[in-house]
PDB file of C-alpha atoms in Angstrom:
ATOM      1  CA  UNK A   1     -10.356 -45.500  20.929  1.00  0.00           C
ATOM      2  CA  UNK A   2     -11.098 -41.974  22.189  1.00  0.00           C
ATOM      3  CA  UNK A   3     -14.434 -40.944  23.674  1.00  0.00           C
ATOM      4  CA  UNK A   4     -16.196 -37.590  24.014  1.00  0.00           C
ATOM      5  CA  UNK A   5     -15.102 -37.223  27.621  1.00  0.00           C
ATOM      6  CA  UNK A   6     -11.483 -38.021  26.719  1.00  0.00           C
ATOM      7  CA  UNK A   7     -11.434 -35.232  24.119  1.00  0.00           C
ATOM      8  CA  UNK A   8     -12.858 -32.777  26.657  1.00  0.00           C
ATOM      9  CA  UNK A   9     -10.312 -33.674  29.327  1.00  0.00           C
ATOM     10  CA  UNK A  10      -7.117 -34.555  27.418  1.00  0.00           C
ATOM     11  CA  UNK A  11      -5.111 -31.886  25.621  1.00  0.00           C
ATOM     12  CA  UNK A  12      -2.871 -34.517  24.033  1.00  0.00           C
ATOM     13  CA  UNK A  13      -5.946 -36.291  22.605  1.00  0.00           C
ATOM     14  CA  UNK A  14      -7.242 -33.024  21.178  1.00  0.00           C
ATOM     15  CA  UNK A  15      -3.862 -32.178  19.615  1.00  0.00           C
ATOM     16  CA  UNK A  16      -4.120 -35.242  17.401  1.00  0.00           C
ATOM     17  CA  UNK A  17      -7.555 -34.235  16.101  1.00  0.00           C
ATOM     18  CA  UNK A  18      -7.348 -30.511  15.296  1.00  0.00           C
ATOM     19  CA  UNK A  19      -6.084 -31.090  11.749  1.00  0.00           C
ATOM     20  CA  UNK A  20      -9.469 -32.528  10.657  1.00  0.00           C
ATOM     21  CA  UNK A  21     -11.048 -29.134  10.051  1.00  0.00           C
ATOM     22  CA  UNK A  22     -13.315 -30.552   7.315  1.00  0.00           C
ATOM     23  CA  UNK A  23     -15.672 -31.938   9.981  1.00  0.00           C
ATOM     24  CA  UNK A  24     -16.810 -28.406  10.821  1.00  0.00           C
ATOM     25  CA  UNK A  25     -18.608 -27.997   7.483  1.00  0.00           C
ATOM     26  CA  UNK A  26     -19.910 -31.544   7.660  1.00  0.00           C
ATOM     27  CA  UNK A  27     -21.857 -30.672  10.819  1.00  0.00           C
ATOM     28  CA  UNK A  28     -22.789 -27.064  10.021  1.00  0.00           C
ATOM     29  CA  UNK A  29     -21.656 -24.365   7.593  1.00  0.00           C
ATOM     30  CA  UNK A  30     -19.039 -22.161   9.211  1.00  0.00           C
ATOM     31  CA  UNK A  31     -19.729 -18.596   8.092  1.00  0.00           C
ATOM     32  CA  UNK A  32     -17.094 -15.876   8.423  1.00  0.00           C
ATOM     33  CA  UNK A  33     -18.630 -12.413   8.791  1.00  0.00           C
ATOM     34  CA  UNK A  34     -15.516 -10.862   7.259  1.00  0.00           C
ATOM     35  CA  UNK A  35     -15.434 -13.122   4.214  1.00  0.00           C
ATOM     36  CA  UNK A  36     -11.817 -13.924   5.062  1.00  0.00           C
ATOM     37  CA  UNK A  37     -10.259 -17.183   6.279  1.00  0.00           C
ATOM     38  CA  UNK A  38     -10.431 -16.097   9.924  1.00  0.00           C
ATOM     39  CA  UNK A  39     -13.447 -16.132  12.229  1.00  0.00           C
ATOM     40  CA  UNK A  40     -14.162 -13.508  14.869  1.00  0.00           C
ATOM     41  CA  UNK A  41     -15.278 -14.390  18.378  1.00  0.00           C
ATOM     42  CA  UNK A  42     -18.858 -13.600  17.376  1.00  0.00           C
ATOM     43  CA  UNK A  43     -18.579 -15.920  14.334  1.00  0.00           C
ATOM     44  CA  UNK A  44     -17.428 -18.749  16.599  1.00  0.00           C
ATOM     45  CA  UNK A  45     -20.243 -18.098  19.086  1.00  0.00           C
ATOM     46  CA  UNK A  46     -22.812 -18.078  16.264  1.00  0.00           C
ATOM     47  CA  UNK A  47     -21.480 -21.350  14.884  1.00  0.00           C
ATOM     48  CA  UNK A  48     -21.711 -23.169  18.224  1.00  0.00           C
ATOM     49  CA  UNK A  49     -24.961 -21.344  19.164  1.00  0.00           C
ATOM     50  CA  UNK A  50     -23.606 -20.098  22.481  1.00  0.00           C
ATOM     51  CA  UNK A  51     -23.233 -16.588  23.968  1.00  0.00           C
ATOM     52  CA  UNK A  52     -20.132 -14.598  23.024  1.00  0.00           C
ATOM     53  CA  UNK A  53     -19.176 -14.499  26.702  1.00  0.00           C
ATOM     54  CA  UNK A  54     -18.964 -18.300  26.732  1.00  0.00           C
ATOM     55  CA  UNK A  55     -16.362 -18.256  23.941  1.00  0.00           C
ATOM     56  CA  UNK A  56     -14.465 -15.412  25.607  1.00  0.00           C
ATOM     57  CA  UNK A  57     -14.238 -17.294  28.926  1.00  0.00           C
ATOM     58  CA  UNK A  58     -13.130 -20.463  27.131  1.00  0.00           C
ATOM     59  CA  UNK A  59     -10.366 -18.590  25.305  1.00  0.00           C
ATOM     60  CA  UNK A  60      -9.146 -17.158  28.603  1.00  0.00           C
ATOM     61  CA  UNK A  61      -8.913 -20.620  30.180  1.00  0.00           C
ATOM     62  CA  UNK A  62      -7.269 -22.315  27.182  1.00  0.00           C
ATOM     63  CA  UNK A  63      -5.426 -19.392  25.570  1.00  0.00           C
ATOM     64  CA  UNK A  64      -2.083 -21.160  25.051  1.00  0.00           C
ATOM     65  CA  UNK A  65      -3.668 -24.222  23.431  1.00  0.00           C
ATOM     66  CA  UNK A  66      -5.845 -22.119  21.136  1.00  0.00           C
ATOM     67  CA  UNK A  67      -2.929 -19.879  20.136  1.00  0.00           C
ATOM     68  CA  UNK A  68      -0.955 -22.987  19.186  1.00  0.00           C
ATOM     69  CA  UNK A  69      -3.825 -23.930  16.883  1.00  0.00           C
ATOM     70  CA  UNK A  70      -4.149 -20.581  15.129  1.00  0.00           C
ATOM     71  CA  UNK A  71      -5.990 -18.165  17.403  1.00  0.00           C
ATOM     72  CA  UNK A  72      -4.381 -14.726  17.400  1.00  0.00           C
ATOM     73  CA  UNK A  73      -5.048 -11.176  18.549  1.00  0.00           C
ATOM     74  CA  UNK A  74      -4.566  -8.556  15.845  1.00  0.00           C
ATOM     75  CA  UNK A  75      -3.168  -5.206  16.968  1.00  0.00           C
ATOM     76  CA  UNK A  76      -1.594  -2.128  15.476  1.00  0.00           C
ATOM     77  CA  UNK A  77      -0.697  -2.324  11.801  1.00  0.00           C
ATOM     78  CA  UNK A  78      -2.020  -5.893  11.485  1.00  0.00           C
ATOM     79  CA  UNK A  79      -5.396  -4.846  12.877  1.00  0.00           C
ATOM     80  CA  UNK A  80      -5.531  -1.777  10.624  1.00  0.00           C
ATOM     81  CA  UNK A  81      -4.738  -3.864   7.540  1.00  0.00           C
ATOM     82  CA  UNK A  82      -7.360  -6.466   8.540  1.00  0.00           C
ATOM     83  CA  UNK A  83     -10.018  -3.801   9.129  1.00  0.00           C
ATOM     84  CA  UNK A  84      -9.207  -1.992   5.904  1.00  0.00           C
ATOM     85  CA  UNK A  85      -9.344  -5.175   3.878  1.00  0.00           C
ATOM     86  CA  UNK A  86     -12.241  -7.084   5.418  1.00  0.00           C
ATOM     87  CA  UNK A  87     -13.846  -5.480   8.448  1.00  0.00           C
ATOM     88  CA  UNK A  88     -15.650  -2.273   9.472  1.00  0.00           C
ATOM     89  CA  UNK A  89     -14.058  -0.207  12.235  1.00  0.00           C
ATOM     90  CA  UNK A  90     -17.292  -0.250  14.236  1.00  0.00           C
ATOM     91  CA  UNK A  91     -17.106  -2.529  17.257  1.00  0.00           C
ATOM     92  CA  UNK A  92     -20.746  -3.688  17.188  1.00  0.00           C
ATOM     93  CA  UNK A  93     -23.385  -3.664  14.439  1.00  0.00           C
ATOM     94  CA  UNK A  94     -25.901  -0.905  14.860  1.00  0.00           C
ATOM     95  CA  UNK A  95     -23.856   1.154  17.314  1.00  0.00           C
ATOM     96  CA  UNK A  96     -24.330   4.904  17.084  1.00  0.00           C
ATOM     97  CA  UNK A  97     -20.750   5.905  16.309  1.00  0.00           C
ATOM     98  CA  UNK A  98     -17.987   3.491  15.246  1.00  0.00           C
ATOM     99  CA  UNK A  99     -15.563   2.639  18.044  1.00  0.00           C
ATOM    100  CA  UNK A 100     -12.018   1.752  17.083  1.00  0.00           C
ATOM    101  CA  UNK A 101     -10.733  -1.563  18.459  1.00  0.00           C
ATOM    102  CA  UNK A 102      -7.473  -1.863  20.363  1.00  0.00           C
ATOM    103  CA  UNK A 103      -7.329  -5.568  19.478  1.00  0.00           C
ATOM    104  CA  UNK A 104      -9.354  -8.193  17.632  1.00  0.00           C
ATOM    105  CA  UNK A 105      -9.280 -11.935  18.408  1.00  0.00           C
ATOM    106  CA  UNK A 106      -9.552 -14.110  15.293  1.00  0.00           C
ATOM    107  CA  UNK A 107      -9.652 -17.893  14.890  1.00  0.00           C
ATOM    108  CA  UNK A 108      -8.316 -20.110  12.120  1.00  0.00           C
ATOM    109  CA  UNK A 109     -10.443 -23.115  11.159  1.00  0.00           C
ATOM    110  CA  UNK A 110      -8.099 -25.268  13.228  1.00  0.00           C
ATOM    111  CA  UNK A 111      -8.667 -23.031  16.263  1.00  0.00           C
ATOM    112  CA  UNK A 112     -12.458 -23.232  15.718  1.00  0.00           C
ATOM    113  CA  UNK A 113     -12.230 -27.036  15.762  1.00  0.00           C
ATOM    114  CA  UNK A 114     -10.156 -26.746  18.930  1.00  0.00           C
ATOM    115  CA  UNK A 115     -13.036 -24.781  20.491  1.00  0.00           C
ATOM    116  CA  UNK A 116     -15.416 -27.600  19.489  1.00  0.00           C
ATOM    117  CA  UNK A 117     -13.237 -30.035  21.440  1.00  0.00           C
ATOM    118  CA  UNK A 118     -13.474 -27.827  24.549  1.00  0.00           C
ATOM    119  CA  UNK A 119     -17.108 -26.655  24.644  1.00  0.00           C
ATOM    120  CA  UNK A 120     -19.214 -28.859  26.907  1.00  0.00           C
ATOM    121  CA  UNK A 121     -22.633 -27.185  26.752  1.00  0.00           C
ATOM    122  CA  UNK A 122     -23.043 -26.817  22.991  1.00  0.00           C
ATOM    123  CA  UNK A 123     -25.114 -29.266  20.948  1.00  0.00           C
ATOM    124  CA  UNK A 124     -23.193 -28.245  17.816  1.00  0.00           C
ATOM    125  CA  UNK A 125     -19.845 -28.892  19.519  1.00  0.00           C
ATOM    126  CA  UNK A 126     -21.101 -32.306  20.659  1.00  0.00           C
ATOM    127  CA  UNK A 127     -22.058 -33.192  17.060  1.00  0.00           C
ATOM    128  CA  UNK A 128     -18.648 -32.059  15.829  1.00  0.00           C
ATOM    129  CA  UNK A 129     -16.913 -34.306  18.378  1.00  0.00           C
ATOM    130  CA  UNK A 130     -19.162 -37.259  17.503  1.00  0.00           C
ATOM    131  CA  UNK A 131     -18.498 -36.820  13.790  1.00  0.00           C
ATOM    132  CA  UNK A 132     -14.791 -36.454  14.454  1.00  0.00           C
ATOM    133  CA  UNK A 133     -14.681 -39.699  16.445  1.00  0.00           C
ATOM    134  CA  UNK A 134     -16.530 -41.495  13.638  1.00  0.00           C
ATOM    135  CA  UNK A 135     -14.034 -40.196  11.074  1.00  0.00           C
ATOM    136  CA  UNK A 136     -11.143 -41.367  13.230  1.00  0.00           C
ATOM    137  CA  UNK A 137     -12.654 -44.838  13.534  1.00  0.00           C
ATOM    138  CA  UNK A 138     -13.135 -45.106   9.753  1.00  0.00           C
ATOM    139  CA  UNK A 139      -9.583 -43.893   9.156  1.00  0.00           C
ATOM    140  CA  UNK A 140      -8.155 -46.626  11.356  1.00  0.00           C
ATOM    141  CA  UNK A 141     -10.316 -49.291   9.703  1.00  0.00           C
ATOM    142  CA  UNK A 142      -9.695 -48.128   6.100  1.00  0.00           C
ATOM    143  CA  UNK A 143      -6.302 -46.395   5.645  1.00  0.00           C
ATOM    144  CA  UNK A 144      -6.790 -46.042   1.865  1.00  0.00           C
ATOM    145  CA  UNK A 145     -10.027 -44.122   2.331  1.00  0.00           C
ATOM    146  CA  UNK A 146      -8.251 -41.808   4.733  1.00  0.00           C
ATOM    147  CA  UNK A 147      -5.534 -41.040   2.154  1.00  0.00           C
ATOM    148  CA  UNK A 148      -8.162 -40.095  -0.424  1.00  0.00           C
ATOM    149  CA  UNK A 149     -10.023 -38.010   2.140  1.00  0.00           C
ATOM    150  CA  UNK A 150      -6.817 -36.238   3.105  1.00  0.00           C
ATOM    151  CA  UNK A 151      -6.047 -35.389  -0.535  1.00  0.00           C
ATOM    152  CA  UNK A 152      -9.554 -34.067  -1.043  1.00  0.00           C
ATOM    153  CA  UNK A 153      -9.285 -31.913   2.064  1.00  0.00           C
ATOM    154  CA  UNK A 154      -5.954 -30.474   0.924  1.00  0.00           C
ATOM    155  CA  UNK A 155      -7.583 -29.585  -2.395  1.00  0.00           C
ATOM    156  CA  UNK A 156     -10.526 -27.923  -0.635  1.00  0.00           C
ATOM    157  CA  UNK A 157      -8.126 -25.956   1.571  1.00  0.00           C
ATOM    158  CA  UNK A 158      -6.221 -24.774  -1.497  1.00  0.00           C
ATOM    159  CA  UNK A 159      -9.463 -23.653  -3.121  1.00  0.00           C
ATOM    160  CA  UNK A 160     -10.494 -21.770   0.043  1.00  0.00           C
ATOM    161  CA  UNK A 161      -7.106 -20.048   0.212  1.00  0.00           C
ATOM    162  CA  UNK A 162      -7.293 -19.036  -3.450  1.00  0.00           C
ATOM    163  CA  UNK A 163     -10.857 -17.775  -3.010  1.00  0.00           C
ATOM    164  CA  UNK A 164      -9.865 -15.650  -0.018  1.00  0.00           C
ATOM    165  CA  UNK A 165      -6.862 -14.282  -1.911  1.00  0.00           C
ATOM    166  CA  UNK A 166      -9.000 -13.497  -4.947  1.00  0.00           C
ATOM    167  CA  UNK A 167     -11.496 -11.607  -2.798  1.00  0.00           C
ATOM    168  CA  UNK A 168      -8.723  -9.511  -1.277  1.00  0.00           C
ATOM    169  CA  UNK A 169      -7.177  -8.878  -4.701  1.00  0.00           C
ATOM    170  CA  UNK A 170     -10.563  -7.914  -6.149  1.00  0.00           C
ATOM    171  CA  UNK A 171     -11.083  -5.350  -3.383  1.00  0.00           C
ATOM    172  CA  UNK A 172      -7.606  -3.924  -3.902  1.00  0.00           C
ATOM    173  CA  UNK A 173      -8.177  -3.609  -7.654  1.00  0.00           C
ATOM    174  CA  UNK A 174     -11.455  -1.834  -6.907  1.00  0.00           C
ATOM    175  CA  UNK A 175      -9.614   0.587  -4.611  1.00  0.00           C
ATOM    176  CA  UNK A 176      -7.049   1.264  -7.344  1.00  0.00           C
ATOM    177  CA  UNK A 177      -9.807   1.899  -9.901  1.00  0.00           C
ATOM    178  CA  UNK A 178     -11.519   4.310  -7.511  1.00  0.00           C
ATOM    179  CA  UNK A 179      -8.210   6.099  -6.893  1.00  0.00           C
ATOM    180  CA  UNK A 180      -7.594   6.293 -10.657  1.00  0.00           C
ATOM    181  CA  UNK A 181     -11.041   7.831 -11.211  1.00  0.00           C
ATOM    182  CA  UNK A 182     -10.385  10.370  -8.449  1.00  0.00           C
ATOM    183  CA  UNK A 183      -7.000  11.212  -9.968  1.00  0.00           C
ATOM    184  CA  UNK A 184      -8.685  11.722 -13.361  1.00  0.00           C
ATOM    185  CA  UNK A 185     -11.132  14.190 -11.786  1.00  0.00           C
ATOM    186  CA  UNK A 186      -8.287  16.108 -10.130  1.00  0.00           C
ATOM    187  CA  UNK A 187      -6.378  16.286 -13.416  1.00  0.00           C
ATOM    188  CA  UNK A 188      -9.486  17.596 -15.188  1.00  0.00           C
ATOM    189  CA  UNK A 189      -9.793  20.330 -12.564  1.00  0.00           C
ATOM    190  CA  UNK A 190      -6.113  21.199 -12.911  1.00  0.00           C
ATOM    191  CA  UNK A 191      -6.173  21.228 -16.726  1.00  0.00           C
ATOM    192  CA  UNK A 192      -7.218  24.941 -17.056  1.00  0.00           C
ATOM    193  CA  UNK A 193      -4.587  25.996 -14.505  1.00  0.00           C
ATOM    194  CA  UNK A 194      -1.917  23.960 -16.280  1.00  0.00           C
ATOM    195  CA  UNK A 195      -3.030  25.518 -19.592  1.00  0.00           C
ATOM    196  CA  UNK A 196      -2.701  29.069 -18.224  1.00  0.00           C
ATOM    197  CA  UNK A 197       0.721  28.322 -16.766  1.00  0.00           C
ATOM    198  CA  UNK A 198       1.812  26.824 -20.088  1.00  0.00           C
ATOM    199  CA  UNK A 199       0.691  29.963 -21.943  1.00  0.00           C
ATOM    200  CA  UNK A 200       2.587  32.232 -19.537  1.00  0.00           C
ATOM    201  CA  UNK A 201       5.717  30.116 -19.850  1.00  0.00           C
ATOM    202  CA  UNK A 202       5.434  30.288 -23.647  1.00  0.00           C
ATOM    203  CA  UNK A 203       5.160  34.077 -23.501  1.00  0.00           C
ATOM    204  CA  UNK A 204       8.216  34.248 -21.288  1.00  0.00           C
ATOM    205  CA  UNK A 205      10.095  32.082 -23.796  1.00  0.00           C
ATOM    206  CA  UNK A 206       9.182  34.532 -26.587  1.00  0.00           C
ATOM    207  CA  UNK A 207      10.310  37.494 -24.471  1.00  0.00           C
ATOM    208  CA  UNK A 208      13.604  35.828 -23.641  1.00  0.00           C
ATOM    209  CA  UNK A 209      14.175  35.046 -27.326  1.00  0.00           C
ATOM    210  CA  UNK A 210      13.445  38.699 -28.271  1.00  0.00           C
ATOM    211  CA  UNK A 211      15.792  39.922 -25.527  1.00  0.00           C
ATOM    212  CA  UNK A 212      18.524  37.625 -26.842  1.00  0.00           C
ATOM    213  CA  UNK A 213      18.026  39.004 -30.382  1.00  0.00           C
ATOM    214  CA  UNK A 214      18.226  42.594 -29.119  1.00  0.00           C
ATOM    215  CA  UNK A 215      21.339  41.824 -27.116  1.00  0.00           C
ATOM    216  CA  UNK A 216      22.928  40.299 -30.176  1.00  0.00           C
ATOM    217  CA  UNK A 217      22.122  43.383 -32.295  1.00  0.00           C
ATOM    218  CA  UNK A 218      23.517  45.658 -29.554  1.00  0.00           C
ATOM    219  CA  UNK A 219      26.727  43.647 -29.485  1.00  0.00           C
ATOM    220  CA  UNK A 220      26.998  43.998 -33.257  1.00  0.00           C
ATOM    221  CA  UNK A 221      26.539  47.811 -33.032  1.00  0.00           C
ATOM    222  CA  UNK A 222      29.108  48.082 -30.238  1.00  0.00           C
ATOM    223  CA  UNK A 223      31.588  46.038 -32.311  1.00  0.00           C
ATOM    224  CA  UNK A 224      31.012  48.278 -35.336  1.00  0.00           C
ATOM    225  CA  UNK A 225      31.526  51.420 -33.223  1.00  0.00           C
ATOM    226  CA  UNK A 226      34.693  49.970 -31.756  1.00  0.00           C
ATOM    227  CA  UNK A 227      35.976  49.273 -35.276  1.00  0.00           C
ATOM    228  CA  UNK A 228      35.123  52.796 -36.440  1.00  0.00           C
ATOM    229  CA  UNK A 229      36.892  54.301 -33.416  1.00  0.00           C
ATOM    230  CA  UNK A 230      39.941  52.183 -34.175  1.00  0.00           C
ATOM    231  CA  UNK A 231      39.862  53.361 -37.810  1.00  0.00           C
ATOM    232  CA  UNK A 232      39.530  56.995 -36.654  1.00  0.00           C
ATOM    233  CA  UNK A 233      42.598  56.533 -34.411  1.00  0.00           C
ATOM    234  CA  UNK A 234      44.577  55.334 -37.397  1.00  0.00           C
ATOM    235  CA  UNK A 235      43.371  58.323 -39.474  1.00  0.00           C
ATOM    236  CA  UNK A 236      44.358  60.735 -36.672  1.00  0.00           C
ATOM    237  CA  UNK A 237      47.855  59.301 -36.456  1.00  0.00           C
ATOM    238  CA  UNK A 238      48.238  59.609 -40.257  1.00  0.00           C
ATOM    239  CA  UNK A 239      47.059  63.240 -40.169  1.00  0.00           C
ATOM    240  CA  UNK A 240      49.588  64.076 -37.393  1.00  0.00           C
ATOM    241  CA  UNK A 241      52.413  62.582 -39.468  1.00  0.00           C
ATOM    242  CA  UNK A 242      51.330  64.608 -42.504  1.00  0.00           C
ATOM    243  CA  UNK A 243      51.112  67.789 -40.387  1.00  0.00           C
ATOM    244  CA  UNK A 244      54.671  67.295 -39.061  1.00  0.00           C
ATOM    245  CA  UNK A 245      55.909  66.834 -42.607  1.00  0.00           C
ATOM    246  CA  UNK A 246      54.286  70.092 -43.792  1.00  0.00           C
ATOM    247  CA  UNK A 247      55.684  72.006 -40.841  1.00  0.00           C
ATOM    248  CA  UNK A 248      59.194  70.734 -41.499  1.00  0.00           C
ATOM    249  CA  UNK A 249      58.849  71.539 -45.211  1.00  0.00           C
ATOM    250  CA  UNK A 250      57.835  75.207 -44.793  1.00  0.00           C
ATOM    251  CA  UNK A 251      60.206  75.768 -41.850  1.00  0.00           C
ATOM    252  CA  UNK A 252      57.439  77.351 -39.864  1.00  0.00           C
ATOM    253  CA  UNK A 253      59.063  76.529 -36.626  1.00  0.00           C
ATOM    254  CA  UNK A 254      59.851  73.647 -34.427  1.00  0.00           C
ATOM    255  CA  UNK A 255      57.952  70.467 -34.868  1.00  0.00           C
ATOM    256  CA  UNK A 256      55.010  70.402 -32.485  1.00  0.00           C
ATOM    257  CA  UNK A 257      55.876  68.356 -29.424  1.00  0.00           C
ATOM    258  CA  UNK A 258      54.897  64.751 -29.773  1.00  0.00           C
ATOM    259  CA  UNK A 259      52.970  64.785 -26.574  1.00  0.00           C
ATOM    260  CA  UNK A 260      51.044  67.995 -27.487  1.00  0.00           C
ATOM    261  CA  UNK A 261      50.194  66.790 -30.920  1.00  0.00           C
ATOM    262  CA  UNK A 262      48.977  63.506 -29.635  1.00  0.00           C
ATOM    263  CA  UNK A 263      46.976  65.248 -26.978  1.00  0.00           C
TER     264      UNK A 263
END
């Protein structure tokens, strides 16, 4: 049977307890300022009613253990996505100008329970450990009750996960609706410009069609002229033949040279 002091001193004892995250809400409601399934350092400090510095020092001393139980530091793209989805970019409420964070430490519910098993000078943490030890004692005495409790906790965890996902989805849908409204406004502003461009393009189409018609008529005229010139060439050759025949008939002299006549 574990005791409070054993939990505070033994990492192996704590590792067998951190899955019972339901005890947190049994002692006190754990509120996440972001509305997501991760608590900030300030959320953890508020829950255990201790200064933020106390939590920060504890995380420095037990960083590896807490990381194994779900504590993480968001940076870069992960931090940007987290801030965009759930958190303001300002580092402290009420600060004059928002300061961008280089990193943000967040805790899963399991990591918050891990903090409860490490904090010595917190009345809330002491109640969490006492409740946890009671739950463990009941579980050993009544295995069937523990199975039911475990199923209920899994159901509650599923509901929490779905609720967090729905909140994120709802915000994203809202962003899409806002973007759609903005796009509609832009399209309304562009409508007159698009209308004028459409009119000019239509006029150009008419001009191109008229140019094509004129080109076609010109080609027809050129073809007709070419045909007439060909017919005139035939007439000229016939007249030269007739002239040679007349000259030969009257004996007026030698037949005009072929080349001169043709010239």
